Every structure is written in structure tokens, then in C-alpha cells.
mmCIF file of C-alpha atoms in Angstrom:
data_model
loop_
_atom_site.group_PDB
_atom_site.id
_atom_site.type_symbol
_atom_site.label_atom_id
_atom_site.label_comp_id
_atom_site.label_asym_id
_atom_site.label_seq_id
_atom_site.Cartn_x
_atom_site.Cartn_y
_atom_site.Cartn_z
ATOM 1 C CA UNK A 69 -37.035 -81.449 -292.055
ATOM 2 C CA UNK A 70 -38.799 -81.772 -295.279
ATOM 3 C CA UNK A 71 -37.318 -80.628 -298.287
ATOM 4 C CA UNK A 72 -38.591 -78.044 -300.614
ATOM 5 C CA UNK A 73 -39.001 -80.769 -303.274
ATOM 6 C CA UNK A 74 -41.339 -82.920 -301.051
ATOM 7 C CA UNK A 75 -43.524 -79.557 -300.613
ATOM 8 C CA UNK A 76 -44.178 -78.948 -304.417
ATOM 9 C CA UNK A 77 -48.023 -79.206 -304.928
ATOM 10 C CA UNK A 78 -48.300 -78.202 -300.784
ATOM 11 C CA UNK A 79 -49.882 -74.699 -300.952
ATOM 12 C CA UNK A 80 -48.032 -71.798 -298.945
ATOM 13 C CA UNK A 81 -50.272 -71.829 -296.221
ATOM 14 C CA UNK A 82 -49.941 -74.956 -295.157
ATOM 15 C CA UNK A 83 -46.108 -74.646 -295.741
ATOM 16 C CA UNK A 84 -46.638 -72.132 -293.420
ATOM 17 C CA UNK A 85 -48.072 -74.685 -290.649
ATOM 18 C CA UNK A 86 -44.999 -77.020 -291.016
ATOM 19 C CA UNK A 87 -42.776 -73.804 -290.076
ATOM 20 C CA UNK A 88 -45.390 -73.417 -286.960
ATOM 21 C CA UNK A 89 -44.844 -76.922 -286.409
ATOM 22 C CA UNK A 90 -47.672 -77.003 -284.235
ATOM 23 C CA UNK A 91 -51.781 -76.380 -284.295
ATOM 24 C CA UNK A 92 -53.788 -75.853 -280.771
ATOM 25 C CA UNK A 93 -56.883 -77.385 -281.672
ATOM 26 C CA UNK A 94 -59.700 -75.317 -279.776
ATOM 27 C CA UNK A 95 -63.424 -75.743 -279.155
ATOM 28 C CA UNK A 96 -65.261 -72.062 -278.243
ATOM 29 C CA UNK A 97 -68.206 -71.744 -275.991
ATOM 30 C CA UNK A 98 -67.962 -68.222 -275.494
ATOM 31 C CA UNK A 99 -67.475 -66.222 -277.834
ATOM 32 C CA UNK A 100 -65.242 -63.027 -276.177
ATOM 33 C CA UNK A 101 -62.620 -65.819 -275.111
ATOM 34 C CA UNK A 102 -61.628 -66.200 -278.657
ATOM 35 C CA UNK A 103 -59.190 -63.233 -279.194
ATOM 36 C CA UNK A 104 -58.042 -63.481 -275.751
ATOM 37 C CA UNK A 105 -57.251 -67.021 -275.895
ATOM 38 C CA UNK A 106 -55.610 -66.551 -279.603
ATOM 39 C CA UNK A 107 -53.286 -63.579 -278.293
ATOM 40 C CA UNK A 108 -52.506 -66.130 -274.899
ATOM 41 C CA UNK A 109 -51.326 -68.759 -277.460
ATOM 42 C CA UNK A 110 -49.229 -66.536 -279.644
ATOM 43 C CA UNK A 111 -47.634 -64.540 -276.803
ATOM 44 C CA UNK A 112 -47.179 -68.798 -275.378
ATOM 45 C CA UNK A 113 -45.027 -69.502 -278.709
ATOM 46 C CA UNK A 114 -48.463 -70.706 -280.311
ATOM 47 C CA UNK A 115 -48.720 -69.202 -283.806
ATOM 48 C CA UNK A 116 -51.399 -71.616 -285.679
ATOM 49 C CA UNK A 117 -54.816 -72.738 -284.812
ATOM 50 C CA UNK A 118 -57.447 -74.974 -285.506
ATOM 51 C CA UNK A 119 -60.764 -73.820 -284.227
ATOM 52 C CA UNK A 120 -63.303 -76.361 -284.734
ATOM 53 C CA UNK A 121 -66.996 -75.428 -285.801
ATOM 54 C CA UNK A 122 -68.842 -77.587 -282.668
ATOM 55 C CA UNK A 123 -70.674 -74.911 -281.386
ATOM 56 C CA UNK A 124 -72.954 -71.697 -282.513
ATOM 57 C CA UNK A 125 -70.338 -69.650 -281.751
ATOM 58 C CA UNK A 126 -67.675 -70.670 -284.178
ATOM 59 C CA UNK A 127 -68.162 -68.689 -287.007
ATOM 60 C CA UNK A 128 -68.341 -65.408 -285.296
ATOM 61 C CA UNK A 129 -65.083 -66.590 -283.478
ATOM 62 C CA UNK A 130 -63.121 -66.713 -286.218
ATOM 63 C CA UNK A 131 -63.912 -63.628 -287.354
ATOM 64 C CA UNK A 132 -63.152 -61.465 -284.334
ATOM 65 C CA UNK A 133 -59.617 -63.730 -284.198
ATOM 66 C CA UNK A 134 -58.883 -62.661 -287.848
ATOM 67 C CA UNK A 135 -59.291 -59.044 -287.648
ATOM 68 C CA UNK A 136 -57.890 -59.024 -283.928
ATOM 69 C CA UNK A 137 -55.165 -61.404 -284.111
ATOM 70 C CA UNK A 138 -52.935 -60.862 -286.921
ATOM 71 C CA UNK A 139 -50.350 -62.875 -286.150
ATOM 72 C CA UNK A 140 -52.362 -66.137 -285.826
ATOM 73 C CA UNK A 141 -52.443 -68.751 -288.392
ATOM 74 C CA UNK A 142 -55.832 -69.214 -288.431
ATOM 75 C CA UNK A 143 -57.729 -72.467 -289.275
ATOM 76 C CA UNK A 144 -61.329 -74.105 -289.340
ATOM 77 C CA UNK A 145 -61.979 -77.278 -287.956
ATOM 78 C CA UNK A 146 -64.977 -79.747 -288.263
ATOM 79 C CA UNK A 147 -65.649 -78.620 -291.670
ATOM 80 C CA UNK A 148 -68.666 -80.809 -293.019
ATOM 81 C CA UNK A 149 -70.792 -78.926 -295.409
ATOM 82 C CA UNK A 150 -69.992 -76.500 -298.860
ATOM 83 C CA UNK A 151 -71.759 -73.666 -296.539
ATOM 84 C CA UNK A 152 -69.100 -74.280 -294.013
ATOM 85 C CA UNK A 153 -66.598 -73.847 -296.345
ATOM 86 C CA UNK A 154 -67.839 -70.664 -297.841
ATOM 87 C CA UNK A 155 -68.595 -69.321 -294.163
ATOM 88 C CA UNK A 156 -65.170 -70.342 -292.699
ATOM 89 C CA UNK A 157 -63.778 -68.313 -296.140
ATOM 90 C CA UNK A 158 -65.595 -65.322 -295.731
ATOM 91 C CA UNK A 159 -64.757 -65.285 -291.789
ATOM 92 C CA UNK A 160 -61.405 -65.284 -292.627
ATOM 93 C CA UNK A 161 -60.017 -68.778 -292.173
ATOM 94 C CA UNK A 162 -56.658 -69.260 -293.758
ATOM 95 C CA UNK A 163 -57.230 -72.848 -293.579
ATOM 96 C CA UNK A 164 -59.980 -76.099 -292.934
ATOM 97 C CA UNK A 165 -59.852 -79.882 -292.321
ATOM 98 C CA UNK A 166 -62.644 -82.412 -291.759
ATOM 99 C CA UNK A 167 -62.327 -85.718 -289.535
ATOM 100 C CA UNK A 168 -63.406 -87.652 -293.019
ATOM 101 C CA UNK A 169 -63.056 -87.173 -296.563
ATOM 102 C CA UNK A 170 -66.205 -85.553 -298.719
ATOM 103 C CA UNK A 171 -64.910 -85.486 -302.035
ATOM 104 C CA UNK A 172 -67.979 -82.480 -302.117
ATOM 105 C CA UNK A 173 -66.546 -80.177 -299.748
ATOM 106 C CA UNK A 174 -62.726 -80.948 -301.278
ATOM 107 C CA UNK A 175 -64.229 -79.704 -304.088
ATOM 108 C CA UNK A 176 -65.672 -76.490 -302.666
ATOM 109 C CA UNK A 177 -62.925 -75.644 -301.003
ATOM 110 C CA UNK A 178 -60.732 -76.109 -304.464
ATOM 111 C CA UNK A 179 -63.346 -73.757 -305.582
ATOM 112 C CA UNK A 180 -63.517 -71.000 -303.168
ATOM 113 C CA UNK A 181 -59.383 -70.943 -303.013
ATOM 114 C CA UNK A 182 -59.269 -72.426 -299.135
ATOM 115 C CA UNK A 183 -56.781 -74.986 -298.157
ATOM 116 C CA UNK A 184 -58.566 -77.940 -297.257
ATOM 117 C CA UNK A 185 -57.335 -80.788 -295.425
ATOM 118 C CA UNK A 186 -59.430 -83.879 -295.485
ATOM 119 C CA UNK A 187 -59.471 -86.257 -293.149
ATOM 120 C CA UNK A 188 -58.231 -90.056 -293.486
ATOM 121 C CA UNK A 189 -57.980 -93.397 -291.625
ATOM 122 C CA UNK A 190 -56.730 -95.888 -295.138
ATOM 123 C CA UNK A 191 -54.994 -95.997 -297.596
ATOM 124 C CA UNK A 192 -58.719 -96.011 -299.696
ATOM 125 C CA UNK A 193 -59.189 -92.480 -298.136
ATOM 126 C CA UNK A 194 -55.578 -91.362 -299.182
ATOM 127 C CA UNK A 195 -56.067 -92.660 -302.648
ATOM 128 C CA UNK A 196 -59.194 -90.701 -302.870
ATOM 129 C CA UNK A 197 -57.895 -87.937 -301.914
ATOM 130 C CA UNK A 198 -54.634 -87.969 -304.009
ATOM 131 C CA UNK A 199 -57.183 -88.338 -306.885
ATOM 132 C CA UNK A 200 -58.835 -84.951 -306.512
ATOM 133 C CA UNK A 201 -55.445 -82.967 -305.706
ATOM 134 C CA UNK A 202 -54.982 -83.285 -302.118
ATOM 135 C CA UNK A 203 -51.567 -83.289 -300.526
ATOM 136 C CA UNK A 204 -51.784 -82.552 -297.155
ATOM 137 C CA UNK A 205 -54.181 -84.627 -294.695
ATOM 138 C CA UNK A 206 -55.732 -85.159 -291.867
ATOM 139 C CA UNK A 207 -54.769 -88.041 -289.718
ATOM 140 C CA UNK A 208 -57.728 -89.256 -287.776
ATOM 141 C CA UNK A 209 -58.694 -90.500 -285.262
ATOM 142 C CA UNK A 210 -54.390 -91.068 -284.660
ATOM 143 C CA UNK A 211 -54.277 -92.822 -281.716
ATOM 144 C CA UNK A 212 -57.156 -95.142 -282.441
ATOM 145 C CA UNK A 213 -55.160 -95.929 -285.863
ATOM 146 C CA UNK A 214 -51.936 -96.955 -284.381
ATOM 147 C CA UNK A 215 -50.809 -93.358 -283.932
ATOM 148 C CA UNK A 216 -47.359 -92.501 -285.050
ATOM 149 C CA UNK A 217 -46.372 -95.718 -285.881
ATOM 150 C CA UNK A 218 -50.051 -96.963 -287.697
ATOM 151 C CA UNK A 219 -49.463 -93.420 -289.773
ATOM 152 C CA UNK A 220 -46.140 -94.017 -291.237
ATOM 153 C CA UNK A 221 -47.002 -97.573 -292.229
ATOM 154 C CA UNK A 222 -50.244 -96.311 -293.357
ATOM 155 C CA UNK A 223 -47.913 -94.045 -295.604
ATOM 156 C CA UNK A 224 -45.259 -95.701 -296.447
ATOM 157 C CA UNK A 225 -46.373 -96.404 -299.916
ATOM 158 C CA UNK A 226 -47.123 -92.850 -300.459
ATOM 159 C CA UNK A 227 -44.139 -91.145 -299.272
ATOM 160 C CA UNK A 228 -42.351 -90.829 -302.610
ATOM 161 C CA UNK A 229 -45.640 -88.614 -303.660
ATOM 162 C CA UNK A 230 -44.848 -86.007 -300.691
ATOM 163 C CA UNK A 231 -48.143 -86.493 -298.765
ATOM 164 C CA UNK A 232 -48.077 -85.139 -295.242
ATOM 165 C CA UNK A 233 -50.150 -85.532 -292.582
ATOM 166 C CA UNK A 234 -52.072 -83.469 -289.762
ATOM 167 C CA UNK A 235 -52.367 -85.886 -286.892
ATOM 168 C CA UNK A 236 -55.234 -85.647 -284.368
ATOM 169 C CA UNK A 237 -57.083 -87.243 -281.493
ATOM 170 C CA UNK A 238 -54.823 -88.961 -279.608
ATOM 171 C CA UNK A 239 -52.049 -87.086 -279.581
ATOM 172 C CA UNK A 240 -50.666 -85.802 -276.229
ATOM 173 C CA UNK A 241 -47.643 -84.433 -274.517
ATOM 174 C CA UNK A 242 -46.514 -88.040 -274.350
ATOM 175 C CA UNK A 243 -46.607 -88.256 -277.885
ATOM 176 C CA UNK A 244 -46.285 -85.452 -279.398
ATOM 177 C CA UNK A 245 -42.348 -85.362 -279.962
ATOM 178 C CA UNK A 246 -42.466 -88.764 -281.803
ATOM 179 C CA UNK A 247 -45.180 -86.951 -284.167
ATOM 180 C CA UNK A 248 -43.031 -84.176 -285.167
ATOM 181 C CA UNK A 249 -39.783 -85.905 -285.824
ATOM 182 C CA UNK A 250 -42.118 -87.924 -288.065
ATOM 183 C CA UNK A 251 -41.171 -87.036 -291.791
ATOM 184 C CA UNK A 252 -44.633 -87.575 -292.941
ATOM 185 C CA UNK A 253 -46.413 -85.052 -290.665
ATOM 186 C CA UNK A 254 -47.149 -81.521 -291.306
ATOM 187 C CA UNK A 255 -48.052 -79.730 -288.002
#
């Protein structure tokens, strides 16, 4: 369990992921499966989300699931551009991460008050990162990286700083309970 010291400088809402403990990361074709699927993974124990912005759709699908779906801790995935950040804002994302880092959309996202987690695959990335205020991460592509293992070596050197991670791609039911007992992951 990490320890309210190692969360200072973590904002709330991604404190809020580590209680969820979990994100289903989901790709929408159709737009009306959105709030359905949302309210299928809440009432499934599923409170947090990551809905990535692949397809036309994605936009409007976060809007319906943040003024249908309350509950849902609602995130933004595939976030590339400053538009995308402002869009995913004003949709109602609580949250957005990116597979890379693009010290420009950090930035925006600083800006327009949305937690942003970049994404990383060195230590070069973290440092970057760290140096424009970022705290929480994305860990991609995991299993090409080393997965659990390859992260907490990766991080090792960073740990004392309270950096934690998102991991993604590659991880599976296999997996997945040697990524949460992991102190340096998030969600």
C-alpha cells in the first residue's frame, strides 16, 4: 500500500485511481455502447476507465459516460495533440495519458487543470518528465519492456521521489496480480 507521504505531489484524482486499483482500458466503435458498457463495468466492481481516442467516436463517448455515469472514474486515452487535451477537458474527462511523452501536451494539460499521465519506456523519458512536474506515468508498451520486473528496475532509482506508474500493453490476467502488489504502480 503506498503511503500518504509517497503520494504528496500525486493529484487527488489519480489518488483516486490507486483506491480503484484498476483501469479497463476501452476502444469505442459505437457510440450508444459507451454508457451501457460504463454502467456493466461499475455494476462488475469496475469503477475507473480509460477510454482511448482511436476512433471518431471518442469524444462524444466520453461525454454521454460523464453525464450518464456518475460513478465512473473517467479517463482519456491516446491523448496526442493540445486539442485533444482541451476536447477530452471539456467532455468531461477526469483524467488523460499518452503512450509517449510530449513535453507540449504535458504542458497543456498543466494548463487546462487535467491530470495527465505521460507515457514512458527509460529512464530519459522519466527524467523528462520529472522535470516538468509529472509524478504519475504511463508504463508502455509493459510487456515489451520487461513488464513488471523491467518496470521496477526501470524505477528503482526513482522510487525515493514517489513516482508511480500506469502499466499497459501487455498486461493480462496472468499478470496482472504481480502488477498490483508492485509498490511502484498506480492502477
Amino acid at each position: 500500500m503506498i503511503g500518504t507521504a509517497a503520494m504528496e505531489g500525486i493529484d487527488p484524482v489519480f489518488e483516486e485511481l490507486r483506491e480503484a486499483g484498476v483501469a479497463a482500458v476501452v476502444t469505442i466503435e459505437d457510440e450508444g455502447q459507451a454508457v451501457p458498457l460504463a454502467r456493466a463495468l461499475l455494476a462488475g466492481g469496475v469503477r475507473a476507465m480509460e477510454l482511448t481516442l482511436r476512433t471518431p467516436v471518442a469524444i462524444e463517448a466520453i461525454r454521454n459516460i460523464a453525464r450518464d455515469v456518475p460513478g465512473m472514474l473517467l479517463g482519456a486515452g491516446t491523448v496526442l495533440t493540445r486539442k485533444q487535451v482541451e476536447l477530452v477537458r471539456e467532455s468531461g474527462a477526469q483524467f488523460a495519458v499518452a503512450p509517449g511523452f510530449n513535453p507540449t501536451v504535458v504542458r497543456a494539460a498543466q494548463t487546462a487543470g487535467l491530470p495527465f499521465a505521460p507515457g514512458v519506456a527509460t529512464p530519459s523519458d522519466i527524467e523528462a518528465a520529472l522535470e516538468i512536474g509529472c509524478h504519475v506515468l504511463k508504463f508502455f508498451p509493459a510487456g515489451d519492456l520487461g513488464g513488471c520486473r523491467g518496470l521496477e528496475n526501470m524505477a528503482a532509482p526513482y522510487r525515493h521521489l514517489g513516482l508511480r506508474f500506469i502499466p499497459l500493453g501487455g498486461v493480462t490476467r496472468d499478470n496482472l496480480g504481480e502488477y498490483l502488489a508492485s509498490l511502484d504502480v498506480l492502477a
